[in-house]
CSV table of C-alpha atoms in Angstrom, one decimal:
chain,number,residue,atom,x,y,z
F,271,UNK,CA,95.5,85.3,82.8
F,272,UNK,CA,93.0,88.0,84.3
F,273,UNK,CA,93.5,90.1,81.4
F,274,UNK,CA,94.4,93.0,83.3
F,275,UNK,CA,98.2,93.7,82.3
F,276,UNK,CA,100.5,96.2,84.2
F,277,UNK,CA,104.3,97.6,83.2
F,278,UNK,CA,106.3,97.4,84.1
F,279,UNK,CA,106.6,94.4,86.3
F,280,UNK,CA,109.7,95.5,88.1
F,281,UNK,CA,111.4,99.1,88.6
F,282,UNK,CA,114.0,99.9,91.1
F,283,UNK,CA,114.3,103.4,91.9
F,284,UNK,CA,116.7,106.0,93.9
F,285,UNK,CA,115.0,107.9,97.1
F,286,UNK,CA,113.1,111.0,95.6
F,287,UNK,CA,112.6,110.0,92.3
F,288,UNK,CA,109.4,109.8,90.2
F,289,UNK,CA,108.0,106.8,88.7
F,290,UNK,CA,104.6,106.3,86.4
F,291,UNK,CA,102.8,102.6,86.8
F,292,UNK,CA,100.4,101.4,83.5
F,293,UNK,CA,97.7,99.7,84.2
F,294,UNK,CA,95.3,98.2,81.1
F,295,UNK,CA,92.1,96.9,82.7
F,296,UNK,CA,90.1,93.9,80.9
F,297,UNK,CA,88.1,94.8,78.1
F,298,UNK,CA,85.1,96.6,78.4
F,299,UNK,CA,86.0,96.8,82.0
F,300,UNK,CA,85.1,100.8,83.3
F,301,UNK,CA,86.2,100.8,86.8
F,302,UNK,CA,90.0,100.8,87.6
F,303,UNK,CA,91.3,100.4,91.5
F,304,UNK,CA,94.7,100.7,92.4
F,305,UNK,CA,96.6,98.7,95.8
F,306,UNK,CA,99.6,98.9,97.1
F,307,UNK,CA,100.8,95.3,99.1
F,308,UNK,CA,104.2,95.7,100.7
F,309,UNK,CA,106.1,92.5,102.2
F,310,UNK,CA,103.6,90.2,104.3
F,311,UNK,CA,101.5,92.8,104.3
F,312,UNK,CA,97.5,92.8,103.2
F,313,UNK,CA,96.1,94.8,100.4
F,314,UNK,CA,96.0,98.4,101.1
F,315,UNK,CA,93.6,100.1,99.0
F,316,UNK,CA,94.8,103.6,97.0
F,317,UNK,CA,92.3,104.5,94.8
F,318,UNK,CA,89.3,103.9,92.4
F,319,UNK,CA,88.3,105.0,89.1
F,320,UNK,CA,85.2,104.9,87.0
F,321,UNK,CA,84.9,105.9,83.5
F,322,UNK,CA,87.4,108.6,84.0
F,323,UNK,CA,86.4,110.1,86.7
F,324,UNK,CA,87.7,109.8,90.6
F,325,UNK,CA,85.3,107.1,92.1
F,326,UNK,CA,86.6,106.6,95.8
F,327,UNK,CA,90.1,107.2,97.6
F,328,UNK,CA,91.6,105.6,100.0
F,329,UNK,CA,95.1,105.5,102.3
F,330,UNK,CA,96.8,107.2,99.3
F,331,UNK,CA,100.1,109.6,99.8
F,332,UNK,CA,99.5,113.1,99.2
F,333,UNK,CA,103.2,112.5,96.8
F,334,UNK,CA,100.9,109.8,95.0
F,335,UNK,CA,98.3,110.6,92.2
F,336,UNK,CA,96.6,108.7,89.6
F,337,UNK,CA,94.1,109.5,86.7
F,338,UNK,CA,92.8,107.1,84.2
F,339,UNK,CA,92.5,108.0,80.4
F,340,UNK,CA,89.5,108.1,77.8
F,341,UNK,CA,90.8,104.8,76.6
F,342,UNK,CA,90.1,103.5,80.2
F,343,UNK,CA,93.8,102.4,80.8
F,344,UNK,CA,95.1,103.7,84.0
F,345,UNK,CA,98.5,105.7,85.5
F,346,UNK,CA,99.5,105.9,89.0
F,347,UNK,CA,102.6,108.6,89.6
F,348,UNK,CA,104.8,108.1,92.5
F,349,UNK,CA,106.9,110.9,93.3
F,350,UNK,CA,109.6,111.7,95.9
F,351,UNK,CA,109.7,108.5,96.6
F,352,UNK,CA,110.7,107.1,99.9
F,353,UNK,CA,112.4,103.5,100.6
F,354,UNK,CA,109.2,102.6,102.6
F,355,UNK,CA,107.2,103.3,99.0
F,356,UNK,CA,108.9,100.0,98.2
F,357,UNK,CA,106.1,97.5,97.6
F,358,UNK,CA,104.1,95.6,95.0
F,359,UNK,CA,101.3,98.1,93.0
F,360,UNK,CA,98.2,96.3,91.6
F,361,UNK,CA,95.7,97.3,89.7
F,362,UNK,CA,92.7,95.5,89.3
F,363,UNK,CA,89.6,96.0,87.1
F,364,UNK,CA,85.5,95.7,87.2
F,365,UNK,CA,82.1,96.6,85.6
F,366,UNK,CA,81.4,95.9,81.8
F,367,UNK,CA,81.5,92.2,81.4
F,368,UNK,CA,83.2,90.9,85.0
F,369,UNK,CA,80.1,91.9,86.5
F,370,UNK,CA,80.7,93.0,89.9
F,371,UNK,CA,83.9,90.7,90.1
F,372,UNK,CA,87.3,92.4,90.6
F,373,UNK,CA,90.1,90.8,88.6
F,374,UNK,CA,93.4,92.0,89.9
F,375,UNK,CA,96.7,92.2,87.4
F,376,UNK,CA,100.5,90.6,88.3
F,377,UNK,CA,101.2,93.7,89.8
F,378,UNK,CA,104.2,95.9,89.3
F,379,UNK,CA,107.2,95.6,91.8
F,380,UNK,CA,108.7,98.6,93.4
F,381,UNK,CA,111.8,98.6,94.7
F,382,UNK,CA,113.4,102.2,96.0
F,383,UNK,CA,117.3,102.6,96.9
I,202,UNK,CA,80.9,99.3,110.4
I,203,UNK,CA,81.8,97.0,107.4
I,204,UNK,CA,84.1,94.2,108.7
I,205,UNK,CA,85.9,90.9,107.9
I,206,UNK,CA,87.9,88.4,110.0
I,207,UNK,CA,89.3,85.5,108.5
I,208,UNK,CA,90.8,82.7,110.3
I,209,UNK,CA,93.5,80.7,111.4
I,210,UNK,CA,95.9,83.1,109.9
I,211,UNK,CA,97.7,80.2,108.9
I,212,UNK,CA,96.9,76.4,108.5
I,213,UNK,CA,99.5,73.8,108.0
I,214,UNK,CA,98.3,70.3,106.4
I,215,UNK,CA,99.8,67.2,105.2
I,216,UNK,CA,99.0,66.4,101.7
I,217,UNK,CA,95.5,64.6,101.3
I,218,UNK,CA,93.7,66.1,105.1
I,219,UNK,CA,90.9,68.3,104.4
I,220,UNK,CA,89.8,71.1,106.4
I,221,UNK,CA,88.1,74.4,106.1
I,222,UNK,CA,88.9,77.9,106.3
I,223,UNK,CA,86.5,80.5,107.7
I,224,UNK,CA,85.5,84.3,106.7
I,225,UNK,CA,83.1,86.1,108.8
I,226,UNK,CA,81.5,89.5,108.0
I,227,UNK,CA,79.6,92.4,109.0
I,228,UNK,CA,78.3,94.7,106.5
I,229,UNK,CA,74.9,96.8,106.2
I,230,UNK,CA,73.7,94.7,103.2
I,231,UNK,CA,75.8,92.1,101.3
I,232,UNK,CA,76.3,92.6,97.6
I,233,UNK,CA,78.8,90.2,97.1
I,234,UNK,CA,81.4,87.8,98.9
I,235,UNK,CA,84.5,86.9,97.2
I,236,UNK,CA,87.2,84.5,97.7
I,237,UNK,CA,90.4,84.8,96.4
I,238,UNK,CA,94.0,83.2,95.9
I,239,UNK,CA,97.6,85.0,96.7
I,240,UNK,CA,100.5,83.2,96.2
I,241,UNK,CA,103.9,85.5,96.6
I,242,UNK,CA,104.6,87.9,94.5
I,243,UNK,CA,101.9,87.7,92.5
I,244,UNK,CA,98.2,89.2,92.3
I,245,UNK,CA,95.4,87.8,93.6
I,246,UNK,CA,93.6,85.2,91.3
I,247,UNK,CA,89.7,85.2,91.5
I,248,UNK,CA,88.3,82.1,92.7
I,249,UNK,CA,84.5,82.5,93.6
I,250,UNK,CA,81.8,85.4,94.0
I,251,UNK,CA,78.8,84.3,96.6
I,252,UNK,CA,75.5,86.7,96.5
I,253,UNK,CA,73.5,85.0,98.8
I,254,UNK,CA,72.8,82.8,102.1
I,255,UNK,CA,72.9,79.3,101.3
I,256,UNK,CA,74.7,79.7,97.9
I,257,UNK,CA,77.2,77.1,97.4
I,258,UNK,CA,80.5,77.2,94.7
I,259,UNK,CA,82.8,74.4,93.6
I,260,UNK,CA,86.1,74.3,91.6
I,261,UNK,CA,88.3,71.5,91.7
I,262,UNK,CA,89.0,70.8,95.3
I,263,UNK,CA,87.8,73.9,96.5
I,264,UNK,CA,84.4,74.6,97.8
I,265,UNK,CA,82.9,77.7,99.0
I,266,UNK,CA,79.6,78.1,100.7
I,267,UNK,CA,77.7,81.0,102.1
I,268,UNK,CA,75.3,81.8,105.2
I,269,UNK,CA,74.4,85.1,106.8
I,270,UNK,CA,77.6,86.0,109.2
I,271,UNK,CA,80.3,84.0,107.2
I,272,UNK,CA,81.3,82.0,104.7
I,273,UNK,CA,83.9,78.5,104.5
I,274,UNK,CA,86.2,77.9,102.1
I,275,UNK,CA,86.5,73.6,102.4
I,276,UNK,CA,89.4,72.1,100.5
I,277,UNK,CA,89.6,68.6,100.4
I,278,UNK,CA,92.2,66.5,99.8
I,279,UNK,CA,94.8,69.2,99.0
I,280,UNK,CA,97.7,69.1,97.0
I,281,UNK,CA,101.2,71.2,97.6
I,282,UNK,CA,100.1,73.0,94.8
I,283,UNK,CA,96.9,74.2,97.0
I,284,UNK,CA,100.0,75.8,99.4
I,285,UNK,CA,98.9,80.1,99.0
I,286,UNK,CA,97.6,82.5,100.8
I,287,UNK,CA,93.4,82.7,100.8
I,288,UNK,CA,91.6,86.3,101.0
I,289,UNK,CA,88.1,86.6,101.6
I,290,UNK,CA,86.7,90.4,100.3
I,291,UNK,CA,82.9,91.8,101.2
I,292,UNK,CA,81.2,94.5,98.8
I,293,UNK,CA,78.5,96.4,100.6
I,294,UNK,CA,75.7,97.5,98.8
I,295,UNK,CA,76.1,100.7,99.8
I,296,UNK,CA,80.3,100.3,99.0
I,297,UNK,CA,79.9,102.0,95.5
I,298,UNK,CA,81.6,98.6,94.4
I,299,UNK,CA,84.7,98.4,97.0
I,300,UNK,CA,86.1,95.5,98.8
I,301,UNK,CA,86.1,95.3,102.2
I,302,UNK,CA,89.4,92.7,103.0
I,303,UNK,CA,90.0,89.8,105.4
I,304,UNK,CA,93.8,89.7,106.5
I,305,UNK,CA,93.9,85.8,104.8
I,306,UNK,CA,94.7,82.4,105.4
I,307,UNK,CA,98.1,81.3,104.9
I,308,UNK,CA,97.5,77.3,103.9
I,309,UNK,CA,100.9,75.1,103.6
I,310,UNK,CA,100.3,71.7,102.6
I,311,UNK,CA,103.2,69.4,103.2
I,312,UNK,CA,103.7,66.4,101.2
């Protein structure tokens, strides 16, 4: 257990609809990244948080958007969602007590119909 | 600019032959080098950090060592259960903390 949790861990979804992902990082943990990993696919990098703020972006949809809380938990919207949006989300968590170590979550499967 | 090139792609071994997996880099300055394990459907599980040339990391049958341009990860005498997919990440010191990924190593490991 990394002791980053995500929910859900599975969503399926019409074309065009909205969906919020949760992401809890490990405790004491400041920095939140999202990825996005569809089917044999590597790890595609969305976007990074720290403390609140936006820390770095990366090949993240104009229909995506994410923000992370005062409680350092994490969302990322998907919206008008598209059947090539399916994929797996992770979010993954560092600083505080991992050090510079990333420790990813199980992810949250997406699949859009 | 920041790179990392992991090979073979894939590496198929009966149970019990040891062999190595490669990850080499190119960054500006390393901060870190990371090794990780995928298996399907499921988010990648730390296994090592490396800071330095020379550095050298060990858990269970797994070993990961460290030199300027690239880093091994040697497993010896592996079990099925080894079978996964094996990502090497780079931070950069200038990276503002970001991984830089390798594409993995699919290992299968036959009994």
């Amino acid at each position: 257990d990394s002791g980053v949790t995500q929910t859900p861990k599975h969503l399926i979804t019409a074309t065009g609809q909205r969906v919020t992902l949760r992401c809890s990082p490990r405790s004491g943990d400041l920095s939140v990244y999202w990825y996005q990993q569809s089917l044999d696919q590597g790890l595609q990098f969305l976007i990074q948080y720290y403390n609140g703020e936006e820390r770095a972006k990366g090949n993240i949809l104009e229909r995506f958007s994410a923000q992370q809380f005062p409680d350092l938990h994490s969302e990322l919207n998907l919206s008008s969602l598209e059947l090539g949006d399916s994929a797996l989300y992770f979010c993954a968590s560092t600083g505080g007590i991992s050090g510079n170590t990333i420790y990813f979550g199980e992810g949250s499967w997406l699949t859009v119909v | 600019e920041d790179q990392v090139t992991q090979s073979p792609e894939a590496l198929r071994l009966q149970e019990g032959e040891s062999s190595s997996l490669n990850c080499s880099y190119t960054v500006s300055g390393l901060r870190g080098l990371f090794w990780y394990r995928q298996d399907p459907g499921k988010g990648p599980e730390f296994l090592f950090t490396l800071y330095s040339a020379g550095e050298e990391k060990e858990k269970e049958r797994l070993k990961a060592t460290l030199t300027k341009k690239e880093s091994f990860l040697h497993i010896t005498a592996p079990k099925p259960e080894d079978s996964a997919t094996y990502l090497c990440a780079v931070q950069d010191m200038d990276s503002n903390y970001q991984l830089i990924w390798g594409a993995g190593t699919k290992l299968i490991i036959k009994p």
